[in-house]
PDB file of C-alpha atoms in Angstrom:
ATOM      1  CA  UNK A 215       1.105 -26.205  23.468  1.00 39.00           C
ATOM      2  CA  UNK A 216       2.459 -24.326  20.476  1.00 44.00           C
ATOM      3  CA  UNK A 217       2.169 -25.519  16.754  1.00 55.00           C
ATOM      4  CA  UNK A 218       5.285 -26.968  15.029  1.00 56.00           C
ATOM      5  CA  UNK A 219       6.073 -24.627  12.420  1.00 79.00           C
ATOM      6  CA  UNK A 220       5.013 -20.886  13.819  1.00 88.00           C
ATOM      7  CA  UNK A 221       7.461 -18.327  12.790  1.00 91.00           C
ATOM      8  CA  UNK A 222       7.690 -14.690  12.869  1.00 92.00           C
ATOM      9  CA  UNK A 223       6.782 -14.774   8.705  1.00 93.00           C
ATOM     10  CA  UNK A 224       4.008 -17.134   9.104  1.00 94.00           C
ATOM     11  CA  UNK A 225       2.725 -15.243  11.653  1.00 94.00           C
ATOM     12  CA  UNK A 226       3.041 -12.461   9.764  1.00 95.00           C
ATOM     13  CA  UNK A 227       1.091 -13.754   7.197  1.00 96.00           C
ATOM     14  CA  UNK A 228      -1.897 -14.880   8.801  1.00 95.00           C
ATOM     15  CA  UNK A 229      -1.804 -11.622  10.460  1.00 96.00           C
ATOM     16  CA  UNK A 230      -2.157 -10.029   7.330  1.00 97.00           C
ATOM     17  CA  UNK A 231      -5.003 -12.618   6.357  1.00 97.00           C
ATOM     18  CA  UNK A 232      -6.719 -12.128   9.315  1.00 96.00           C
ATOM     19  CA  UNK A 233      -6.380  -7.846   8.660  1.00 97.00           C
ATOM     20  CA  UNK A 234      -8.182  -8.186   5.476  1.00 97.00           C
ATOM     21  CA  UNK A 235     -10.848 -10.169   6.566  1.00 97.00           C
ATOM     22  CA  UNK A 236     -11.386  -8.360   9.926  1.00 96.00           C
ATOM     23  CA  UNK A 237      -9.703  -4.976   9.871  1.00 96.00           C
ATOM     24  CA  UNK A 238      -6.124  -4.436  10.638  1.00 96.00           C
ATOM     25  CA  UNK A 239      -6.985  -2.649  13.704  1.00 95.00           C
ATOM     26  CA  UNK A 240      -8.793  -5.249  14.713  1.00 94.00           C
ATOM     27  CA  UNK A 241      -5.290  -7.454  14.534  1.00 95.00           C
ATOM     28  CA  UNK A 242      -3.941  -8.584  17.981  1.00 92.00           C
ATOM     29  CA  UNK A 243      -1.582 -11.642  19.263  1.00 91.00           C
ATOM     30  CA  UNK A 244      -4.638 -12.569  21.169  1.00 91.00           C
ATOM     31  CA  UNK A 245      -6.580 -12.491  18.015  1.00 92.00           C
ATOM     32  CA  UNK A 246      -3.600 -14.477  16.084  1.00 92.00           C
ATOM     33  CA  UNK A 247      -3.217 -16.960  19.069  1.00 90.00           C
ATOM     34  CA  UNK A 248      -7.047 -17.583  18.712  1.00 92.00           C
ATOM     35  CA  UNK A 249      -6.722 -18.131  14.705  1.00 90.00           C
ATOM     36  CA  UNK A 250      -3.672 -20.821  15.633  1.00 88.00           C
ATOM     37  CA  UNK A 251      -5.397 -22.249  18.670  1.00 87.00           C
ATOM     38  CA  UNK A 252      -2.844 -21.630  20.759  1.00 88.00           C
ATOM     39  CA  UNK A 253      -1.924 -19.601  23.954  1.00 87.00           C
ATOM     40  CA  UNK A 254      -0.988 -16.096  23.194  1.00 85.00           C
ATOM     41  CA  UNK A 255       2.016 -16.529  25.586  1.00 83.00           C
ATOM     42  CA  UNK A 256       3.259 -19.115  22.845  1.00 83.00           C
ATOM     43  CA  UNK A 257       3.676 -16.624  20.483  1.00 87.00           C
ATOM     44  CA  UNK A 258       5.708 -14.340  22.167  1.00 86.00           C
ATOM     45  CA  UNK A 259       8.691 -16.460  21.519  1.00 84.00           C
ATOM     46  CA  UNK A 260       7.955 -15.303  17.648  1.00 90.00           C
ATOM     47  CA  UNK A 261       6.381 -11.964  18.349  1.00 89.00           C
ATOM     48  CA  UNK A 262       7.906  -9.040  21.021  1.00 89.00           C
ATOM     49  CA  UNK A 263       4.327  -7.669  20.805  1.00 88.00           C
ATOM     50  CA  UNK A 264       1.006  -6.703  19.245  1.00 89.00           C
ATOM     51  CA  UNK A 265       2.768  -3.695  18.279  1.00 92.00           C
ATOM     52  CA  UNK A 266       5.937  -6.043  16.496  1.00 92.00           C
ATOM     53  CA  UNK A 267       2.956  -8.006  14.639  1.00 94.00           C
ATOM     54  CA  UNK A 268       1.269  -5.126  13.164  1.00 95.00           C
ATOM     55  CA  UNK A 269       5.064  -3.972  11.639  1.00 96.00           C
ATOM     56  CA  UNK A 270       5.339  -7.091  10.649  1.00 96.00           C
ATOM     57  CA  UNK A 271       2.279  -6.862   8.473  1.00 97.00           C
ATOM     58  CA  UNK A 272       2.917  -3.405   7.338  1.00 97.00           C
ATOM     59  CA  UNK A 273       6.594  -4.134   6.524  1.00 97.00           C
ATOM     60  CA  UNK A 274       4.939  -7.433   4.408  1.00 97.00           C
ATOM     61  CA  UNK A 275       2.207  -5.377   2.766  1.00 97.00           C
ATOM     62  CA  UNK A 276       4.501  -2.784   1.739  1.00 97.00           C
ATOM     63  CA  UNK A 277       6.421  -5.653   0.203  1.00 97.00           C
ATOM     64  CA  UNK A 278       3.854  -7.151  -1.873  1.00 97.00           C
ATOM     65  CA  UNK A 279       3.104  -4.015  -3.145  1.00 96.00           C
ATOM     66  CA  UNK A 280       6.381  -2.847  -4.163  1.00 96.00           C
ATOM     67  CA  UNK A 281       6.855  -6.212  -6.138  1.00 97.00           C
ATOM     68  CA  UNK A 282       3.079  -5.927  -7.739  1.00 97.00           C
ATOM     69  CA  UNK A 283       4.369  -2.121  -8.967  1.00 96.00           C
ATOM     70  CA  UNK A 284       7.539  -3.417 -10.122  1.00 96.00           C
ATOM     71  CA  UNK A 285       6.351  -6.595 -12.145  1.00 97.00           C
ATOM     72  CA  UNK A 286       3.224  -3.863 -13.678  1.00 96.00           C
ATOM     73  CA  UNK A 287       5.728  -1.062 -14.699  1.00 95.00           C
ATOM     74  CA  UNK A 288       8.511  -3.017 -16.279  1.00 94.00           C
ATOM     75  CA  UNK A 289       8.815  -1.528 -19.842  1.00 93.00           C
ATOM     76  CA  UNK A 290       6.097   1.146 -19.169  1.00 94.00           C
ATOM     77  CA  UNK A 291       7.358   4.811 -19.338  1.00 93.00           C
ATOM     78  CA  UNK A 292       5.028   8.201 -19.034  1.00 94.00           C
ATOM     79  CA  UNK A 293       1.010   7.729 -19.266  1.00 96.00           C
ATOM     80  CA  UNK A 294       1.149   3.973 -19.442  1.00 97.00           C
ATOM     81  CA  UNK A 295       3.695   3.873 -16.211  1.00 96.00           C
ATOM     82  CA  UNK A 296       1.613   6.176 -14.435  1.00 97.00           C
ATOM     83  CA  UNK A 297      -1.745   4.205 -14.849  1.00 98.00           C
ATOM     84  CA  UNK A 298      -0.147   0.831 -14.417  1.00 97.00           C
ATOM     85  CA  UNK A 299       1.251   2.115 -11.159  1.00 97.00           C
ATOM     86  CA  UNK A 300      -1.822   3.718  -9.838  1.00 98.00           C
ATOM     87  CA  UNK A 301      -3.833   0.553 -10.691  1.00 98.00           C
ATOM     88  CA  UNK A 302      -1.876  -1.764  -8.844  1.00 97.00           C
ATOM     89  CA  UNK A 303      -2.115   0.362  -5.428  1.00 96.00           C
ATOM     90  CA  UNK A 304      -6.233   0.845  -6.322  1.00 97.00           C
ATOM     91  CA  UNK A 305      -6.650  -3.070  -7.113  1.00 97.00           C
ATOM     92  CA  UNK A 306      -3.988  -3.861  -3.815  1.00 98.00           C
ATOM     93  CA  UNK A 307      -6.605  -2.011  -1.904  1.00 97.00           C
ATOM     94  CA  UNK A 308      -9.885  -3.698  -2.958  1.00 96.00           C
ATOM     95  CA  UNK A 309      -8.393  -7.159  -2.570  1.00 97.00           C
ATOM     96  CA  UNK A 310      -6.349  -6.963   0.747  1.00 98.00           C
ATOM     97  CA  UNK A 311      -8.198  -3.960   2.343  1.00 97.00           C
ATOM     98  CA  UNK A 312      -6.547  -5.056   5.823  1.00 97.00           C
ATOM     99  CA  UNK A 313      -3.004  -5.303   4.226  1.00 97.00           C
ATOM    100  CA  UNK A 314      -3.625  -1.860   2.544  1.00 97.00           C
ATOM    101  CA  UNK A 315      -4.470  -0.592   5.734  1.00 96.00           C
ATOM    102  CA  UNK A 316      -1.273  -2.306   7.321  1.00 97.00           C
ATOM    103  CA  UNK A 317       0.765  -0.136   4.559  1.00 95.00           C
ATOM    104  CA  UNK A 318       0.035   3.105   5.919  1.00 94.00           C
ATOM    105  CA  UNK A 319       1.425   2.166   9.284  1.00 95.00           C
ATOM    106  CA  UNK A 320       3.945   4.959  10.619  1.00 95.00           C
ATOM    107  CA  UNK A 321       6.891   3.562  10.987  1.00 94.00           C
ATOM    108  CA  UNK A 322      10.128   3.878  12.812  1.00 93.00           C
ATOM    109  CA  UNK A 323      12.694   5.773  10.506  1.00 93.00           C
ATOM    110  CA  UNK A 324      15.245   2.815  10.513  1.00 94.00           C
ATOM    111  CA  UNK A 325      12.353  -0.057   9.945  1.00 92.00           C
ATOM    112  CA  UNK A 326      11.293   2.541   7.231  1.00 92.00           C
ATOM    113  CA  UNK A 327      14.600   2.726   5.563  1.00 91.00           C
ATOM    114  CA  UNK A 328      14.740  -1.154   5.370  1.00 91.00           C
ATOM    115  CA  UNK A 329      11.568  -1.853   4.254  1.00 91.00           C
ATOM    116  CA  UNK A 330      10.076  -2.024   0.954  1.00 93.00           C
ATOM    117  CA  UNK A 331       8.739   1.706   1.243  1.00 89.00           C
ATOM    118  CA  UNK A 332      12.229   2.930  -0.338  1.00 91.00           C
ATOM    119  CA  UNK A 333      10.937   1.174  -3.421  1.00 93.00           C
ATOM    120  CA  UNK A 334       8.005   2.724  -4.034  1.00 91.00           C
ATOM    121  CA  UNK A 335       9.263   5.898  -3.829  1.00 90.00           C
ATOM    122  CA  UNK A 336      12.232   5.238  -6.286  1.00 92.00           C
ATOM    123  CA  UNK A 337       9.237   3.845  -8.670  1.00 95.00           C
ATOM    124  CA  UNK A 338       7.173   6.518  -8.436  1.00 94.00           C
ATOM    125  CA  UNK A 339      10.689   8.804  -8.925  1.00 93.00           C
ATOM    126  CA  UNK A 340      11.267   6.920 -11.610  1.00 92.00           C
ATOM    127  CA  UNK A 341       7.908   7.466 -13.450  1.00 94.00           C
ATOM    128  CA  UNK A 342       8.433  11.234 -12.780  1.00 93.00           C
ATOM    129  CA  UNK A 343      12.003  10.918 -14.937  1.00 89.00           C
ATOM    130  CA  UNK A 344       9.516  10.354 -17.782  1.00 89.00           C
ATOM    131  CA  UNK A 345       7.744  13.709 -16.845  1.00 94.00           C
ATOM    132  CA  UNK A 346      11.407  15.550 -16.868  1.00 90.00           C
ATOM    133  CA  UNK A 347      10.764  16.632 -13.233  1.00 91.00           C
ATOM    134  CA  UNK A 348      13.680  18.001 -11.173  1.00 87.00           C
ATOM    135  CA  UNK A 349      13.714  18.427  -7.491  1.00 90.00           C
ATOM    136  CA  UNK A 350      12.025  19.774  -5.198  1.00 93.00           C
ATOM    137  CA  UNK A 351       8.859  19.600  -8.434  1.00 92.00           C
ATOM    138  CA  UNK A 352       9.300  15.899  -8.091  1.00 93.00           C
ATOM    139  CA  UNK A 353       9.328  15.796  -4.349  1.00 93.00           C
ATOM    140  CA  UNK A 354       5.751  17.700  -4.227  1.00 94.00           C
ATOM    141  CA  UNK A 355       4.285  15.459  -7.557  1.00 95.00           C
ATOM    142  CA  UNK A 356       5.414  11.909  -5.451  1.00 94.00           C
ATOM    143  CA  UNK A 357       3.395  13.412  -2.988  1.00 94.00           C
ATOM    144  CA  UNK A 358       0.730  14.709  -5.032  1.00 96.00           C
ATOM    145  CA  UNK A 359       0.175  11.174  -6.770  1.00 96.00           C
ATOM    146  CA  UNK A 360       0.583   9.189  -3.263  1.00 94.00           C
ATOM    147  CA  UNK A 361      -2.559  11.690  -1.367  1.00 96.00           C
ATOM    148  CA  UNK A 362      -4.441  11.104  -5.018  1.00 97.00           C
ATOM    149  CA  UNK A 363      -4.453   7.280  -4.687  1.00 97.00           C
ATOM    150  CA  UNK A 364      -4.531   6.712  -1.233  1.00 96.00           C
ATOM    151  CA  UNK A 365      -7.626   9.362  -1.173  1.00 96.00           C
ATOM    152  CA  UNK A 366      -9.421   7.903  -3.889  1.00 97.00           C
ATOM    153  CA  UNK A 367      -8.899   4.472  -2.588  1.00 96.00           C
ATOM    154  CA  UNK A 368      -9.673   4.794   0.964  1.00 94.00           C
ATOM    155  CA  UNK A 369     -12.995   6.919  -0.473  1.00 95.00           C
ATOM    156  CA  UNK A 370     -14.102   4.090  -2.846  1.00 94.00           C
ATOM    157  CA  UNK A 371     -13.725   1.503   0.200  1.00 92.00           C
ATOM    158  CA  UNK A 372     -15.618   3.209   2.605  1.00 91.00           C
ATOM    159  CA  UNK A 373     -18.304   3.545  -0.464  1.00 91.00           C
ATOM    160  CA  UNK A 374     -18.447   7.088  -1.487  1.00 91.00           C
ATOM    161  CA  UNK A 375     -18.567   6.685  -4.642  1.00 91.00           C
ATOM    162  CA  UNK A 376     -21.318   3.753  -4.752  1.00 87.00           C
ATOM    163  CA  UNK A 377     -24.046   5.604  -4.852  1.00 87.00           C
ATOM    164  CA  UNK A 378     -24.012   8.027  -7.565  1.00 88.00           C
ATOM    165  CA  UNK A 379     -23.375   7.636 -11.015  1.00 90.00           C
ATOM    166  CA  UNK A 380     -21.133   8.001 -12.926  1.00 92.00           C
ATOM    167  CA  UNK A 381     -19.077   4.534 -12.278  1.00 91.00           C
ATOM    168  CA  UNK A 382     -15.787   5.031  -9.994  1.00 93.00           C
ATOM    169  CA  UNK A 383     -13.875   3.659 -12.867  1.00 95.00           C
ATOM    170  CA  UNK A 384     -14.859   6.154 -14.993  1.00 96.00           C
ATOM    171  CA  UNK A 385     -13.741   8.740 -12.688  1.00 96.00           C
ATOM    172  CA  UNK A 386     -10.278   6.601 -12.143  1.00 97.00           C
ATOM    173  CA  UNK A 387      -9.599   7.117 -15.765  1.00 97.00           C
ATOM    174  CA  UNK A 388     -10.197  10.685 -15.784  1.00 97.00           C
ATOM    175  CA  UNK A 389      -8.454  11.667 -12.898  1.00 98.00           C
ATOM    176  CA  UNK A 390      -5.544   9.504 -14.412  1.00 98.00           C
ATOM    177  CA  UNK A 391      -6.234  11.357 -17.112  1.00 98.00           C
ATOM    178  CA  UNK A 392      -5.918  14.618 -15.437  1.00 97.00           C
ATOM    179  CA  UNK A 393      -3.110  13.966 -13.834  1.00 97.00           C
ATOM    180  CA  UNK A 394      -0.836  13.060 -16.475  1.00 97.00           C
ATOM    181  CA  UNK A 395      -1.743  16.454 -18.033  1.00 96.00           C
ATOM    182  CA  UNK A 396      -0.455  18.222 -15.333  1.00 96.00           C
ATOM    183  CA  UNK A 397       2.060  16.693 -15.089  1.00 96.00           C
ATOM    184  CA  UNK A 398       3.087  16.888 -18.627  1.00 95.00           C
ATOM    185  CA  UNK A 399       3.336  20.650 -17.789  1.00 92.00           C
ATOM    186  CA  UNK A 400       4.049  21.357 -14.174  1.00 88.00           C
ATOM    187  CA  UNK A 401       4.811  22.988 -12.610  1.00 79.00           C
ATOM    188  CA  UNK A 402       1.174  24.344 -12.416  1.00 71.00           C
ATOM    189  CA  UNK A 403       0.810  28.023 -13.053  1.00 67.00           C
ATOM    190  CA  UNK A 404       0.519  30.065  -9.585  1.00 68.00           C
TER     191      UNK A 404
END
């Protein structure tokens, strides 16, 4: 018999729960149906699929982050935007590893252009402004900064930088460091 109360945001969440205590690729309906004690068939009245639940995390995560990047870069411009920013999406990681995860989740292009993905580009966009970047200089920097924090952050979780001094943080702030040099004069010199 299914719980009172299961919806496809509820469900959602404890997905997303469940992802960053087990791994979101460890994240099924079975695996939700178990945490609920419930059939799995129960859910499918909330849930098309496995493959609808792990959007539905991803399209959540993405959310959560966009709102953490927002509330940490309201009235920040240049250096100070640019760290704020990359700290939320570092400290996003270590606490919700499985939601992080979830965020990296190809989408479909119309679930993309509806979620909450949008918005962190136009942040990160908007954090270039303060660089005086035009197009296509900012296009390559957003993607610059995004394969900078997502690298670092997936390294530091899987440990790579735990056994060797000096401390990660250290290198955080330098390679923030570094990285609002060049972008203080980009484009970089061929």
């Amino acid at each position: 018999m299914a719980r009172a109360g299961l919806t496809p945001e509820r469900l959602a969440l404890a997905g997303a729960e469940l992802a960053d205590e087990v791994g979101f690729d460890q994240v099924t309906v079975s695996a939700l149906a178990r945490r609920f004690d419930v059939k799995v068939a129960s859910l499918y009245s909330h849930l098309k699929n496995s493959q609808d639940l792990r959007t539905r995390i991803a399209l959540l995560a993405l959310e959560e982050l966009a709102d953490r990047a927002a509330d940490a870069l309201a009235g920040r411009a240049g250096k100070d935007a640019l760290i704020a920013f990359a700290d939320v999406y570092r400290d996003y990681a270590r606490q919700h590893p499985g939601r992080y995860a979830a965020a990296q989740l190809r989408l479909d292009p119309e679930t993309a252009a509806a979620g909450a993905g949008v918005r962190h580009a136009q942040m990160t966009r908007a954090i270039l402004r303060g660089y005086d970047l035009t197009e296509p200089d900012q296009t390559h920097a957003v993607r610059l900064l995004g394969s900078v924090f997502h690298g670092y952050v997936s390294l530091e979780a899987a440990g790579g930088f735990s056994h060797s001094a000096p401390d990660a943080q250290e290198s955080w702030t330098r390679i923030l460091d570094a990285l609002d040099a060049l972008l203080r004069n980009w484009p970089p010199s061929p």
